[in-house]
Coordinates of C-alpha atoms in Angstrom, one line a residue:
Chain F
Q1 CA -6.4 8.2 -32.9
K2 CA -6.9 4.5 -33.5
E3 CA -8.7 3.0 -30.5
V4 CA -10.1 -0.3 -29.4
E5 CA -13.0 -0.3 -27.0
Q6 CA -14.2 -3.0 -24.7
N7 CA -16.5 -3.2 -21.6
S8 CA -14.2 -3.7 -18.7
G9 CA -16.7 -5.9 -16.8
P10 CA -16.6 -7.9 -14.8
L11 CA -18.8 -10.2 -16.9
S12 CA -20.2 -12.9 -14.6
V13 CA -21.3 -16.1 -16.4
P14 CA -22.7 -19.2 -14.8
E15 CA -20.7 -22.4 -15.5
G16 CA -21.9 -24.0 -18.7
A17 CA -23.4 -20.8 -20.2
I18 CA -22.1 -18.7 -23.1
A19 CA -20.0 -15.8 -22.4
S20 CA -20.3 -13.0 -25.0
L21 CA -17.6 -10.4 -25.3
N22 CA -17.7 -7.4 -27.5
C23 CA -15.1 -5.1 -28.9
T24 CA -15.4 -2.1 -31.2
Y25 CA -12.6 -0.3 -33.2
S26 CA -12.3 3.2 -34.5
D27 CA -10.5 2.9 -37.8
R28 CA -11.5 0.7 -40.8
G29 CA -7.9 0.4 -41.9
S30 CA -7.2 -2.7 -39.8
Q31 CA -7.5 -6.1 -41.5
S32 CA -6.3 -8.2 -38.5
F33 CA -8.0 -8.7 -35.1
F34 CA -7.0 -10.8 -32.2
W35 CA -8.3 -12.1 -28.9
Y36 CA -5.9 -12.7 -26.0
R37 CA -6.6 -14.3 -22.7
Q38 CA -4.7 -13.1 -19.7
Y39 CA -4.8 -14.9 -16.3
S40 CA -4.1 -12.8 -13.3
G41 CA -0.3 -12.6 -12.9
K42 CA 0.3 -14.1 -16.3
S43 CA 1.2 -12.8 -19.7
P44 CA -1.3 -12.6 -22.6
E45 CA -2.0 -15.8 -24.5
L46 CA -3.3 -15.7 -28.1
I47 CA -6.7 -17.6 -28.3
M48 CA -8.2 -16.4 -31.7
S49 CA -7.3 -14.4 -34.7
I50 CA -9.7 -13.2 -37.4
Y51 CA -9.2 -11.4 -40.6
S52 CA -12.4 -11.9 -42.6
N53 CA -16.0 -11.0 -42.0
G54 CA -18.0 -13.7 -40.4
D55 CA -17.4 -16.4 -37.8
K56 CA -14.3 -18.4 -37.0
E57 CA -14.7 -21.3 -34.6
D58 CA -11.9 -23.0 -32.6
G59 CA -13.1 -25.5 -30.0
R60 CA -15.4 -23.7 -27.5
F61 CA -14.4 -20.3 -28.9
T62 CA -16.0 -18.4 -31.8
A63 CA -14.8 -15.1 -33.0
Q64 CA -17.0 -12.9 -35.1
L65 CA -16.0 -10.0 -37.2
N66 CA -18.2 -7.3 -38.8
K67 CA -16.1 -4.8 -40.6
A68 CA -19.0 -2.7 -41.7
S69 CA -20.1 -2.1 -38.1
Q70 CA -16.5 -2.1 -36.9
Y71 CA -16.9 -4.7 -34.2
V72 CA -15.4 -8.0 -33.1
S73 CA -16.9 -10.4 -30.6
L74 CA -15.8 -13.6 -28.9
L75 CA -18.2 -16.2 -27.7
I76 CA -17.1 -18.8 -25.1
R77 CA -19.5 -21.7 -25.1
D78 CA -19.9 -24.1 -22.2
S79 CA -18.0 -21.7 -19.9
Q80 CA -15.7 -23.3 -17.3
P81 CA -14.2 -21.8 -14.1
S82 CA -10.8 -22.1 -15.9
D83 CA -12.1 -19.5 -18.4
S84 CA -12.1 -16.8 -15.7
A85 CA -9.5 -14.4 -16.9
T86 CA -9.2 -11.0 -18.6
Y87 CA -9.9 -11.1 -22.4
L88 CA -8.0 -8.5 -24.5
C89 CA -9.2 -7.5 -27.9
A90 CA -6.5 -6.1 -30.3
A91 CA -6.5 -4.7 -33.7
L92 CA -3.4 -4.4 -36.0
W93 CA -2.8 -1.0 -37.5
G94 CA 0.9 -1.2 -38.3
K95 CA 1.2 -1.8 -34.5
L96 CA -1.0 -3.8 -32.3
Q97 CA -3.5 -1.7 -30.4
F98 CA -5.2 -3.3 -27.4
G99 CA -8.4 -2.6 -25.7
A100 CA -8.7 -2.3 -22.0
G101 CA -9.7 -5.8 -21.5
T102 CA -13.0 -7.5 -20.2
Q103 CA -12.7 -9.5 -17.0
V104 CA -14.8 -12.7 -17.1
V105 CA -15.8 -14.5 -14.0
V106 CA -17.3 -18.0 -14.4
T107 CA -19.3 -19.0 -11.3
P108 CA -19.8 -22.7 -10.5
Chain X
S1 CA 4.5 -20.5 -32.2
A2 CA 7.9 -19.3 -30.9
V3 CA 8.9 -20.2 -27.3
I4 CA 9.9 -16.9 -25.5
S5 CA 11.7 -16.6 -22.3
Q6 CA 12.5 -13.5 -20.2
K7 CA 15.0 -12.9 -17.5
P8 CA 14.5 -12.0 -14.7
S9 CA 10.9 -13.0 -14.1
R10 CA 10.6 -10.5 -11.2
D11 CA 12.8 -8.1 -9.3
I12 CA 12.6 -5.4 -6.6
C13 CA 14.9 -2.5 -7.2
Q14 CA 15.8 0.8 -5.5
R15 CA 14.9 4.0 -7.1
G16 CA 17.6 5.6 -9.2
T17 CA 19.1 2.1 -10.3
S18 CA 18.8 0.5 -13.6
L19 CA 17.5 -3.0 -14.6
T20 CA 18.2 -4.9 -17.8
I21 CA 15.6 -7.4 -19.0
Q22 CA 16.5 -10.1 -21.4
C23 CA 14.2 -11.7 -24.0
Q24 CA 15.3 -14.9 -25.7
V25 CA 13.4 -16.6 -28.6
D26 CA 13.9 -20.1 -29.8
S27 CA 13.7 -19.2 -33.4
Q28 CA 14.8 -16.3 -35.6
V29 CA 12.3 -13.5 -35.8
T30 CA 12.5 -10.1 -37.6
M31 CA 10.3 -8.1 -35.3
M32 CA 10.4 -8.0 -31.5
F33 CA 8.4 -5.7 -29.3
W34 CA 8.6 -4.4 -25.7
Y35 CA 5.4 -3.6 -23.8
R36 CA 4.6 -2.3 -20.4
Q37 CA 1.5 -3.2 -18.5
Q38 CA 0.9 -1.1 -15.4
P39 CA -1.2 -2.5 -12.6
G40 CA -4.9 -3.0 -13.6
Q41 CA -4.1 -1.5 -17.1
S42 CA -3.9 -2.9 -20.6
L43 CA -0.7 -3.2 -22.6
T44 CA 1.2 -0.2 -23.9
L45 CA 3.9 -0.5 -26.6
I46 CA 7.3 0.9 -25.6
A47 CA 9.2 0.2 -28.7
T48 CA 9.7 -2.0 -31.7
A49 CA 13.2 -3.6 -32.0
N50 CA 14.3 -4.8 -35.4
Q51 CA 17.7 -6.4 -35.8
G52 CA 20.2 -4.2 -37.6
S53 CA 18.5 -1.0 -36.9
E54 CA 17.7 1.5 -34.1
A55 CA 14.6 0.6 -32.0
T56 CA 11.5 2.7 -32.8
Y57 CA 10.0 4.3 -29.7
E58 CA 6.4 5.2 -29.1
S59 CA 5.2 8.5 -28.1
G60 CA 6.0 9.1 -24.4
F61 CA 9.0 6.7 -24.3
V62 CA 12.6 7.8 -24.9
I63 CA 15.8 5.9 -25.6
D64 CA 17.6 7.5 -22.6
K65 CA 15.0 6.0 -20.2
F66 CA 14.5 2.7 -22.1
P67 CA 17.5 1.8 -24.1
I68 CA 17.0 -1.4 -26.2
S69 CA 19.5 -3.7 -27.8
R70 CA 18.8 -6.2 -30.6
P71 CA 22.2 -7.9 -31.4
N72 CA 20.7 -10.8 -33.4
L73 CA 17.4 -12.3 -34.5
T74 CA 16.8 -14.3 -31.4
F75 CA 17.6 -11.9 -28.5
S76 CA 16.8 -8.5 -27.2
T77 CA 17.3 -6.4 -24.1
L78 CA 15.3 -3.6 -22.5
T79 CA 16.9 -1.5 -19.8
V80 CA 14.8 0.6 -17.5
S81 CA 17.1 3.4 -16.4
N82 CA 17.1 5.7 -13.3
M83 CA 14.1 3.9 -12.0
S84 CA 11.3 5.5 -9.9
P85 CA 8.3 3.9 -8.3
E86 CA 6.2 4.9 -11.3
D87 CA 8.2 2.3 -13.3
S88 CA 6.7 -0.5 -11.3
S89 CA 5.0 -2.6 -14.0
I90 CA 5.1 -5.8 -15.9
Y91 CA 7.4 -5.6 -18.9
L92 CA 6.6 -7.9 -21.7
C93 CA 8.5 -8.8 -24.9
S94 CA 6.6 -10.2 -27.8
V95 CA 7.5 -11.5 -31.3
A96 CA 5.6 -11.3 -34.6
Q97 CA 5.3 -14.4 -36.6
G98 CA 3.4 -15.9 -39.4
Y99 CA 0.3 -14.6 -41.1
Q100 CA -0.6 -11.0 -40.4
E101 CA 2.3 -10.6 -38.0
T102 CA 0.5 -12.4 -35.2
Q103 CA 2.2 -11.6 -31.9
Y104 CA 3.1 -14.0 -29.1
F105 CA 4.2 -12.9 -25.7
G106 CA 6.9 -13.9 -23.3
P107 CA 6.1 -14.6 -19.7
G108 CA 6.9 -11.0 -18.5
T109 CA 9.1 -9.5 -15.9
R110 CA 7.4 -8.1 -12.9
L111 CA 9.3 -5.0 -11.5
L112 CA 8.7 -3.3 -8.3
V113 CA 10.6 -0.1 -7.6
L114 CA 10.9 1.1 -4.0

């Protein structure tokens, strides 16, 4: 059974701080990992994809992949109230397998 | 990324009835997917719909309950048949594009079955 695990939260982060989200996956066969953001009542929106070990930065977002340890993380720098959402980690094993999502709450 | 629309955006239905959800994409895509997201839950794949072939259903989902059509490379429908309150969910279509089959989601259809 291929699984993606995330802490459901909520993760409370002061405005301006760094939010750190973690995700582990069960099978080394995946080569593609994704982070989606989902606002309440909205559909998931792709914010980052990562395929190689190391860091990938896009604006205030940094994704980190460590295939040896089978984890993916997402850092959100200078967190804003508009970052308050559920963040879904997903791994591609033929089909896309989602974690349960981590709720992030940015407090002013 | 592709622009994806879904109709209806929401609906309230009576048990025992059926609802057909439409998904339209602004560009041709090979792979389209239908997901269900129950309240407070993550996404669960219902089926993969490729043009020119029968949809492939995931464990726990059957064609009689969730028939899917894929008449061309820009359109698909999902029907939720003989609905019960347990079918109350958000139904999402997605398409795979580009490198490593990145998936992009439509806005979703919010279904409430009474």
